[in-house]
PDB file of C-alpha atoms in Angstrom:
ATOM      1  CA  GLN G 205     181.896 -31.546  18.154  1.00 88.00           C
ATOM      2  CA  VAL G 206     184.938 -29.114  19.278  1.00 95.00           C
ATOM      3  CA  GLN G 207     187.528 -28.377  16.698  1.00 97.00           C
ATOM      4  CA  LEU G 208     190.297 -27.667  17.212  1.00 98.00           C
ATOM      5  CA  VAL G 209     193.645 -25.807  14.205  1.00 97.00           C
ATOM      6  CA  GLU G 210     196.936 -25.697  15.653  1.00 95.00           C
ATOM      7  CA  SER G 211     199.472 -23.710  14.681  1.00 95.00           C
ATOM      8  CA  GLY G 212     203.500 -22.828  15.248  1.00 96.00           C
ATOM      9  CA  GLY G 213     205.554 -25.426  15.764  1.00 94.00           C
ATOM     10  CA  GLY G 214     208.539 -25.625  13.777  1.00 97.00           C
ATOM     11  CA  SER G 215     212.008 -26.158  14.199  1.00 98.00           C
ATOM     12  CA  VAL G 216     214.956 -24.299  16.964  1.00 98.00           C
ATOM     13  CA  GLU G 217     217.643 -24.399  18.784  1.00 98.00           C
ATOM     14  CA  ALA G 218     217.923 -25.593  21.987  1.00 98.00           C
ATOM     15  CA  GLY G 219     217.873 -22.198  24.714  1.00 98.00           C
ATOM     16  CA  GLY G 220     215.355 -20.648  20.969  1.00 98.00           C
ATOM     17  CA  SER G 221     212.034 -20.159  22.266  1.00 98.00           C
ATOM     18  CA  LEU G 222     208.583 -21.481  20.255  1.00 98.00           C
ATOM     19  CA  ARG G 223     204.726 -20.078  20.800  1.00 98.00           C
ATOM     20  CA  LEU G 224     202.382 -22.218  19.761  1.00 98.00           C
ATOM     21  CA  SER G 225     198.309 -21.232  18.916  1.00 98.00           C
ATOM     22  CA  CYS G 226     195.478 -23.175  19.116  1.00 98.00           C
ATOM     23  CA  THR G 227     191.821 -21.923  18.268  1.00 98.00           C
ATOM     24  CA  ALA G 228     189.121 -23.282  18.718  1.00 98.00           C
ATOM     25  CA  SER G 229     185.576 -23.894  16.558  1.00 97.00           C
ATOM     26  CA  THR G 230     183.657 -22.700  19.453  1.00 96.00           C
ATOM     27  CA  TYR G 231     184.107 -21.343  22.904  1.00 95.00           C
ATOM     28  CA  ILE G 232     185.430 -24.326  25.823  1.00 96.00           C
ATOM     29  CA  TYR G 233     185.891 -24.517  29.886  1.00 96.00           C
ATOM     30  CA  LYS G 234     189.380 -25.937  29.922  1.00 97.00           C
ATOM     31  CA  MET G 235     191.532 -26.512  27.445  1.00 98.00           C
ATOM     32  CA  ALA G 236     195.524 -28.378  27.073  1.00 98.00           C
ATOM     33  CA  TRP G 237     198.559 -29.129  25.794  1.00 98.00           C
ATOM     34  CA  PHE G 238     200.046 -32.151  25.007  1.00 98.00           C
ATOM     35  CA  ARG G 239     203.138 -33.818  23.120  1.00 98.00           C
ATOM     36  CA  GLN G 240     204.027 -37.048  22.083  1.00 98.00           C
ATOM     37  CA  ALA G 241     207.899 -37.448  20.974  1.00 96.00           C
ATOM     38  CA  PRO G 242     208.793 -41.109  18.298  1.00 91.00           C
ATOM     39  CA  GLY G 243     208.216 -43.769  20.184  1.00 94.00           C
ATOM     40  CA  LYS G 244     206.766 -42.448  23.089  1.00 97.00           C
ATOM     41  CA  GLU G 245     202.995 -42.050  24.972  1.00 97.00           C
ATOM     42  CA  ARG G 246     201.027 -38.503  25.140  1.00 98.00           C
ATOM     43  CA  GLU G 247     201.509 -36.718  27.640  1.00 98.00           C
ATOM     44  CA  GLY G 248     200.693 -33.993  30.103  1.00 98.00           C
ATOM     45  CA  VAL G 249     202.435 -30.177  29.101  1.00 98.00           C
ATOM     46  CA  SER G 250     199.895 -27.653  30.118  1.00 98.00           C
ATOM     47  CA  VAL G 251     196.662 -26.486  31.233  1.00 98.00           C
ATOM     48  CA  ILE G 252     194.523 -24.146  32.214  1.00 98.00           C
ATOM     49  CA  ASP G 253     190.441 -23.368  32.700  1.00 96.00           C
ATOM     50  CA  SER G 254     188.785 -20.054  31.625  1.00 95.00           C
ATOM     51  CA  SER G 255     188.791 -19.227  35.394  1.00 95.00           C
ATOM     52  CA  GLY G 256     192.549 -18.928  34.544  1.00 95.00           C
ATOM     53  CA  ARG G 257     193.267 -21.767  37.111  1.00 97.00           C
ATOM     54  CA  THR G 258     196.884 -23.907  35.093  1.00 98.00           C
ATOM     55  CA  ALA G 259     199.359 -26.653  35.241  1.00 97.00           C
ATOM     56  CA  TYR G 260     202.222 -27.693  34.265  1.00 98.00           C
ATOM     57  CA  SER G 261     203.667 -30.723  34.078  1.00 97.00           C
ATOM     58  CA  ASP G 262     207.319 -31.424  36.223  1.00 97.00           C
ATOM     59  CA  SER G 263     210.061 -31.531  33.273  1.00 97.00           C
ATOM     60  CA  VAL G 264     208.172 -27.116  31.680  1.00 98.00           C
ATOM     61  CA  LYS G 265     207.891 -25.707  35.021  1.00 98.00           C
ATOM     62  CA  GLY G 266     209.330 -22.930  34.978  1.00 98.00           C
ATOM     63  CA  ARG G 267     209.901 -22.543  31.253  1.00 98.00           C
ATOM     64  CA  PHE G 268     207.423 -22.564  29.409  1.00 98.00           C
ATOM     65  CA  THR G 269     203.817 -20.100  30.049  1.00 98.00           C
ATOM     66  CA  ILE G 270     199.989 -21.593  28.899  1.00 98.00           C
ATOM     67  CA  SER G 271     197.840 -19.464  28.703  1.00 98.00           C
ATOM     68  CA  LYS G 272     194.072 -19.304  26.813  1.00 97.00           C
ATOM     69  CA  ASP G 273     192.411 -16.272  25.277  1.00 96.00           C
ATOM     70  CA  ASP G 274     188.495 -16.879  25.391  1.00 95.00           C
ATOM     71  CA  ALA G 275     186.947 -13.888  22.961  1.00 96.00           C
ATOM     72  CA  LYS G 276     189.379 -15.449  20.847  1.00 96.00           C
ATOM     73  CA  ARG G 277     188.544 -19.092  21.902  1.00 97.00           C
ATOM     74  CA  THR G 278     192.742 -19.768  21.006  1.00 97.00           C
ATOM     75  CA  LEU G 279     195.227 -20.886  23.409  1.00 98.00           C
ATOM     76  CA  TYR G 280     199.005 -20.784  23.807  1.00 98.00           C
ATOM     77  CA  LEU G 281     201.636 -21.869  24.704  1.00 98.00           C
ATOM     78  CA  GLN G 282     204.765 -19.264  24.689  1.00 98.00           C
ATOM     79  CA  MET G 283     207.916 -22.620  25.817  1.00 98.00           C
ATOM     80  CA  ASP G 284     210.730 -20.646  26.817  1.00 98.00           C
ATOM     81  CA  SER G 285     214.790 -22.148  27.195  1.00 98.00           C
ATOM     82  CA  LEU G 286     213.368 -25.649  24.985  1.00 98.00           C
ATOM     83  CA  LYS G 287     215.263 -28.095  25.514  1.00 98.00           C
ATOM     84  CA  PRO G 288     215.899 -30.965  22.490  1.00 97.00           C
ATOM     85  CA  GLU G 289     213.508 -33.685  24.521  1.00 97.00           C
ATOM     86  CA  ASP G 290     211.124 -30.848  23.991  1.00 98.00           C
ATOM     87  CA  THR G 291     210.916 -32.328  20.644  1.00 98.00           C
ATOM     88  CA  GLY G 292     208.131 -33.656  19.414  1.00 98.00           C
ATOM     89  CA  VAL G 293     203.649 -33.715  18.280  1.00 98.00           C
ATOM     90  CA  TYR G 294     202.259 -31.346  20.282  1.00 98.00           C
ATOM     91  CA  TYR G 295     198.598 -31.231  20.327  1.00 98.00           C
ATOM     92  CA  CYS G 296     195.634 -28.806  21.314  1.00 98.00           C
ATOM     93  CA  ALA G 297     192.711 -30.602  23.678  1.00 98.00           C
ATOM     94  CA  ALA G 298     189.943 -29.269  25.113  1.00 97.00           C
ATOM     95  CA  ASP G 299     187.406 -30.050  27.813  1.00 96.00           C
ATOM     96  CA  SER G 300     183.456 -28.594  28.554  1.00 94.00           C
ATOM     97  CA  ARG G 301     183.379 -29.364  32.099  1.00 93.00           C
ATOM     98  CA  VAL G 302     184.297 -27.773  34.542  1.00 92.00           C
ATOM     99  CA  ARG G 303     185.649 -29.891  37.059  1.00 93.00           C
ATOM    100  CA  TRP G 304     189.245 -31.480  36.811  1.00 93.00           C
ATOM    101  CA  TYR G 305     190.478 -34.587  36.315  1.00 91.00           C
ATOM    102  CA  PRO G 306     193.977 -35.443  35.635  1.00 93.00           C
ATOM    103  CA  LEU G 307     195.681 -34.296  33.055  1.00 95.00           C
ATOM    104  CA  GLN G 308     195.422 -37.144  30.261  1.00 96.00           C
ATOM    105  CA  PRO G 309     194.046 -37.604  27.403  1.00 97.00           C
ATOM    106  CA  PRO G 310     191.550 -40.288  28.413  1.00 96.00           C
ATOM    107  CA  TYR G 311     190.052 -36.984  29.705  1.00 96.00           C
ATOM    108  CA  TYR G 312     190.072 -34.770  27.002  1.00 97.00           C
ATOM    109  CA  PRO G 313     186.940 -35.646  24.383  1.00 97.00           C
ATOM    110  CA  TYR G 314     189.011 -33.228  21.830  1.00 98.00           C
ATOM    111  CA  TRP G 315     192.113 -32.894  19.417  1.00 98.00           C
ATOM    112  CA  GLY G 316     193.931 -30.619  16.871  1.00 98.00           C
ATOM    113  CA  GLN G 317     195.945 -32.179  14.829  1.00 97.00           C
ATOM    114  CA  GLY G 318     199.073 -31.752  16.073  1.00 97.00           C
ATOM    115  CA  THR G 319     201.840 -29.278  15.313  1.00 97.00           C
ATOM    116  CA  GLN G 320     206.370 -31.001  15.288  1.00 98.00           C
ATOM    117  CA  VAL G 321     208.555 -28.836  17.079  1.00 98.00           C
ATOM    118  CA  THR G 322     211.120 -30.164  17.119  1.00 98.00           C
ATOM    119  CA  VAL G 323     214.746 -28.664  19.265  1.00 98.00           C
ATOM    120  CA  SER G 324     218.082 -29.034  18.444  1.00 97.00           C
ATOM    121  CA  SER G 325     221.310 -28.891  20.559  1.00 94.00           C
TER     122      SER G 325
END
């Protein structure tokens, strides 16, 4: 069983930056960030694998940067130019399979507990 622990959430004004981290209990090939706003479904934000291949949702492309340090078993999400609509609980997720699947919750078996990000206007 893979355990994931997120950190780095908080409150920031629009236009500000935050950096999220997620440390895994063991090495895992593919890691991703999801987020869930109140009253909305959980949505994929970004994913990265150990080859460095990345993908982003259109809503964060150009503003967020995902990275992964396999030696530290840690995933990062640098969030810049934050907007109020980025507010939500951000979850780290992981999948050991090499094959890429859609960035949707059912394809990720391992999840962190979530960290709150609040962006005020």
